Amino acid sequence: MEITVLGPFGATLGDRSVTPTAAKPRQVLALLALQTREVVSVPALVEELWGENPPRSALTTLQTYVLHLRRLIGAALIERGGGCAKDVLRTRFGGYLLDIDPDHVDAHRFERIATAGERAFDLGDNESAARLLRSALDLWRGGALADVAQGMPLDIEVTRLQERRLGIVETRIDADLRLGRHHALVAELSGLVARHPMHENLRARYMIALYRSGRQWQALDTYADLRDTLVVELALEPSGRLQHLQHLMLSSDVTLDRACAQELEKLLA
């Protein structure tokens, strides 16, 4: 069984789709997929489906949704020559468990590859880090669970995934900066800064990519844009580390050179 959550939701078993079309069974399967081989408690599923005001029939209705999912899985198993749906979507004390290889869920595969990329980055193997992190990010096809209604439990999971994705983007950019790919990064970082206008880490990397591409005035200009936004909207100044980066650029400090990449990373950490 293969499940995709890093974009539109989908589930297949062999050549057959087992993606439920109704909203609430989709929520159930999505939450189970994000916690593969772990028991998801009945209270957590009830909260996902109905929030703080579940109907009196909540437990019975949840069982109906599980039965529906098992029928979809069972029909696909029959096409493949047999198998029991209850061995895939298992009942456990107090909840349910989706018993499939975690690597068959793209979110878990993303985490495995991303962790390997982070490990390579920490070891200074920047080529491997950039390759692995890019491979992890390529698994994303849009916002997580873009077409699934979300209660509180799923919303928490989606927020975690989106934040993790952005963190991996930052690390991959750092690996590319270490490798001297600043020219290629300018366009990507321009888009990221436009989507996250007050994200200081992305802004700092954009400034560095511009500076190393011989566009010092644009690097300083994007700092000024951020400062104006922070002052007007939040009555705040940029952080001390971003101000320090501006001062380094004003003085054309050698710390900004690619050869001092790791020293600069420490200053901005």
Coordinates of C-alpha atoms in Angstrom, one line a residue:
M1 CA 0.0 0.0 0.0
E2 CA 1.4 3.4 -1.0
I3 CA 0.1 6.6 0.5
T4 CA 0.8 10.2 -0.4
V5 CA 0.2 13.1 1.9
L6 CA 2.8 15.6 0.8
G7 CA 0.3 17.3 -1.6
P8 CA -3.1 15.9 -2.7
F9 CA -4.0 12.8 -0.7
G10 CA -3.9 9.4 -2.3
A11 CA -3.7 5.7 -1.4
T12 CA -3.1 2.8 -3.8
L13 CA -2.8 -0.9 -3.3
G14 CA -1.2 -2.5 -6.4
D15 CA -2.8 -0.8 -9.4
R16 CA -6.0 0.0 -7.5
S17 CA -6.9 3.3 -5.8
V18 CA -8.1 2.8 -2.2
T19 CA -8.5 6.5 -1.6
P20 CA -11.8 7.2 0.1
T21 CA -13.9 9.9 -1.6
A22 CA -15.9 10.9 1.5
A23 CA -14.4 13.5 3.7
K24 CA -14.3 11.8 7.1
P25 CA -12.9 8.4 6.0
R26 CA -10.2 10.4 4.3
Q27 CA -9.3 12.1 7.6
V28 CA -9.2 8.7 9.3
L29 CA -6.9 7.2 6.8
A30 CA -4.7 10.3 6.6
L31 CA -4.2 10.4 10.4
L32 CA -3.4 6.7 10.5
A33 CA -0.9 7.0 7.7
L34 CA 1.0 9.8 9.4
Q35 CA 1.4 7.5 12.4
T36 CA 2.1 4.3 10.6
R37 CA 2.5 1.2 12.8
E38 CA 1.5 3.3 15.8
V39 CA -1.9 3.0 17.6
V40 CA -4.1 6.1 17.0
S41 CA -6.5 6.2 19.9
V42 CA -10.2 6.3 19.4
P43 CA -10.4 9.7 21.3
A44 CA -7.8 11.2 18.9
L45 CA -9.8 10.0 15.9
V46 CA -13.1 11.3 17.4
E47 CA -11.4 14.7 18.0
E48 CA -10.2 14.7 14.5
L49 CA -13.6 14.1 13.0
W50 CA -15.8 16.1 15.3
G51 CA -13.7 18.3 17.5
E52 CA -15.0 19.0 21.0
N53 CA -18.7 18.3 20.2
P54 CA -18.9 14.7 18.9
P55 CA -22.3 13.2 18.3
R56 CA -23.6 10.5 20.6
S57 CA -23.2 8.1 17.6
A58 CA -19.5 9.0 17.3
L59 CA -18.1 5.6 18.2
T60 CA -20.5 3.7 16.0
T61 CA -19.9 6.1 13.1
L62 CA -16.1 5.8 13.5
Q63 CA -16.5 2.0 13.3
T64 CA -18.5 2.5 10.1
Y65 CA -15.7 4.6 8.6
V66 CA -13.1 1.9 9.5
L67 CA -15.3 -0.8 7.9
H68 CA -15.5 1.3 4.7
L69 CA -11.7 1.6 4.6
R70 CA -11.3 -2.1 5.1
R71 CA -13.7 -2.8 2.3
L72 CA -11.7 -0.6 -0.1
I73 CA -8.5 -2.3 1.1
G74 CA -10.0 -5.8 0.9
A75 CA -11.2 -5.3 -2.7
A76 CA -7.7 -4.3 -3.7
L77 CA -6.2 -7.3 -1.9
I78 CA -8.6 -9.7 -3.7
E79 CA -7.4 -8.3 -7.1
R80 CA -3.8 -9.0 -6.0
G81 CA -4.6 -12.6 -5.0
G82 CA -5.8 -12.4 -1.5
G83 CA -5.1 -11.1 2.0
C84 CA -7.0 -9.8 4.9
A85 CA -7.9 -6.1 5.3
K86 CA -7.9 -6.5 9.1
D87 CA -4.2 -7.3 8.8
V88 CA -3.6 -3.9 7.2
L89 CA -5.9 -1.7 9.2
R90 CA -5.7 -3.4 12.6
T91 CA -7.9 -3.0 15.6
R92 CA -5.9 -2.5 18.8
F93 CA -6.8 -1.9 22.4
G94 CA -8.2 1.7 22.5
G95 CA -7.6 2.5 18.8
Y96 CA -6.5 1.5 15.3
L97 CA -3.2 0.9 13.6
L98 CA -2.2 1.0 9.9
D99 CA 0.3 -1.8 9.5
I100 CA 2.3 -1.0 6.4
D101 CA 6.0 -0.2 5.8
P102 CA 6.5 3.4 6.9
D103 CA 8.6 4.0 3.8
H104 CA 5.4 3.4 1.7
V105 CA 4.1 6.8 3.1
D106 CA 5.8 9.7 1.4
A107 CA 6.0 11.8 4.6
H108 CA 8.0 9.0 6.4
R109 CA 10.2 8.6 3.3
F110 CA 10.8 12.4 3.3
E111 CA 11.9 12.3 6.9
R112 CA 14.3 9.4 6.3
I113 CA 16.0 11.0 3.4
A114 CA 16.0 14.5 5.0
T115 CA 17.6 13.1 8.1
A116 CA 20.3 11.4 6.0
G117 CA 20.9 14.7 4.2
E118 CA 21.2 16.6 7.5
R119 CA 23.7 14.1 8.7
A120 CA 25.8 14.6 5.6
F121 CA 25.6 18.3 6.0
D122 CA 26.8 18.1 9.6
L123 CA 29.8 16.0 8.4
G124 CA 30.7 18.6 5.7
D125 CA 29.7 16.3 2.8
N126 CA 28.0 19.1 1.0
E127 CA 27.5 17.4 -2.3
S128 CA 25.7 14.5 -0.7
A129 CA 23.8 16.8 1.6
A130 CA 22.5 18.9 -1.3
R131 CA 21.6 15.8 -3.3
L132 CA 19.8 14.1 -0.5
L133 CA 17.9 17.1 0.7
R134 CA 16.8 18.0 -2.8
S135 CA 15.6 14.4 -3.2
A136 CA 13.6 14.7 0.0
L137 CA 12.0 18.0 -1.1
D138 CA 11.2 16.5 -4.5
L139 CA 8.6 14.3 -2.8
W140 CA 6.4 17.3 -2.1
R141 CA 3.7 18.0 -4.7
G142 CA 2.0 20.9 -2.9
G143 CA 0.8 21.7 0.6
A144 CA 0.5 18.6 2.8
L145 CA -3.0 17.0 2.7
A146 CA -4.1 19.9 0.4
D147 CA -7.5 18.2 -0.3
V148 CA -8.3 16.8 3.1
A149 CA -10.4 18.4 5.7
Q150 CA -8.4 18.9 8.9
G151 CA -9.4 18.7 12.6
M152 CA -7.0 19.6 15.3
P153 CA -4.8 16.4 15.2
L154 CA -4.3 16.6 11.5
D155 CA -3.8 20.3 11.6
I156 CA -1.0 19.8 14.1
E157 CA 0.6 17.2 11.9
V158 CA 0.3 19.3 8.8
T159 CA 1.9 22.3 10.5
R160 CA 4.8 20.2 11.7
L161 CA 5.4 18.8 8.2
Q162 CA 5.3 22.3 6.6
E163 CA 7.8 23.6 9.2
R164 CA 10.0 20.6 8.7
R165 CA 9.9 21.2 4.9
L166 CA 11.0 24.8 5.3
G167 CA 13.8 23.8 7.6
I168 CA 15.1 21.3 5.1
V169 CA 14.9 24.0 2.4
E170 CA 17.1 26.2 4.5
T171 CA 19.7 23.4 5.1
R172 CA 19.7 22.5 1.4
I173 CA 20.3 26.2 0.5
D174 CA 23.2 26.3 3.0
A175 CA 24.7 23.3 1.4
D176 CA 24.4 24.9 -2.0
L177 CA 25.9 28.1 -0.7
R178 CA 28.9 26.1 0.6
L179 CA 29.2 24.7 -2.9
G180 CA 29.3 28.2 -4.5
R181 CA 25.9 27.9 -6.2
H182 CA 24.9 31.4 -5.1
H183 CA 24.0 32.6 -8.6
A184 CA 21.5 29.7 -9.1
L185 CA 20.0 30.3 -5.7
V186 CA 19.1 34.0 -6.2
A187 CA 15.8 33.3 -8.1
E188 CA 14.7 30.6 -5.7
L189 CA 15.4 32.7 -2.7
S190 CA 13.6 35.7 -4.3
G191 CA 10.4 33.5 -4.5
L192 CA 10.9 32.2 -0.9
V193 CA 11.3 35.7 0.5
A194 CA 8.2 36.8 -1.3
R195 CA 6.2 34.0 0.2
H196 CA 7.7 34.4 3.7
P197 CA 8.4 38.2 3.9
M198 CA 9.3 38.2 7.6
H199 CA 11.3 35.0 7.7
E200 CA 14.8 36.3 8.7
N201 CA 16.7 33.1 8.0
L202 CA 15.6 33.1 4.4
R203 CA 16.2 36.8 4.1
A204 CA 19.8 36.3 5.4
R205 CA 20.5 33.6 2.8
Y206 CA 19.0 35.8 0.1
M207 CA 21.3 38.6 1.1
I208 CA 24.3 36.3 1.1
A209 CA 23.4 34.9 -2.4
L210 CA 23.0 38.4 -3.8
Y211 CA 26.2 39.6 -2.2
R212 CA 28.3 36.7 -3.5
S213 CA 26.7 37.3 -7.0
G214 CA 28.2 40.8 -7.0
R215 CA 24.9 42.5 -6.2
Q216 CA 25.8 44.2 -2.9
W217 CA 23.3 47.0 -3.3
Q218 CA 20.4 44.6 -3.8
A219 CA 21.5 42.6 -0.8
L220 CA 21.4 45.8 1.3
D221 CA 18.1 46.8 -0.3
T222 CA 16.4 43.6 0.6
Y223 CA 17.5 44.1 4.2
A224 CA 16.0 47.6 4.1
D225 CA 12.7 46.1 2.8
L226 CA 12.6 43.7 5.7
R227 CA 13.4 46.4 8.2
D228 CA 10.6 48.7 6.8
T229 CA 8.1 45.8 7.0
L230 CA 9.0 44.9 10.6
V231 CA 8.9 48.5 11.8
V232 CA 5.6 49.3 10.2
E233 CA 3.8 46.0 11.0
L234 CA 5.3 45.0 14.3
A235 CA 7.2 48.0 15.6
L236 CA 10.4 45.9 15.7
E237 CA 13.9 46.1 14.3
P238 CA 15.6 43.1 12.6
S239 CA 17.3 40.7 14.9
G240 CA 20.9 41.4 16.0
R241 CA 22.3 38.7 13.8
L242 CA 20.7 40.2 10.7
Q243 CA 21.9 43.7 11.6
H244 CA 25.4 42.2 12.0
L245 CA 25.1 40.7 8.5
Q246 CA 24.2 44.1 7.1
H247 CA 27.2 45.6 8.8
L248 CA 29.5 42.9 7.3
M249 CA 28.1 43.8 3.9
L250 CA 28.6 47.5 4.4
S251 CA 32.3 46.9 5.2
S252 CA 32.7 44.2 2.5
D253 CA 34.0 41.8 5.3
V254 CA 35.9 38.7 4.1
T255 CA 33.7 36.6 6.4
L256 CA 31.1 36.9 3.6
D257 CA 33.3 35.0 1.1
R258 CA 32.5 31.4 0.3
A259 CA 35.7 30.3 1.9
C260 CA 34.4 31.4 5.2
A261 CA 30.9 29.8 4.8
Q262 CA 31.0 27.8 8.1
E263 CA 32.2 30.8 10.1
L264 CA 29.4 32.9 8.7
E265 CA 26.9 30.1 9.5
K266 CA 28.0 30.3 13.1
L267 CA 27.5 34.0 13.2
L268 CA 24.0 33.7 11.9
A269 CA 23.0 30.6 14.0

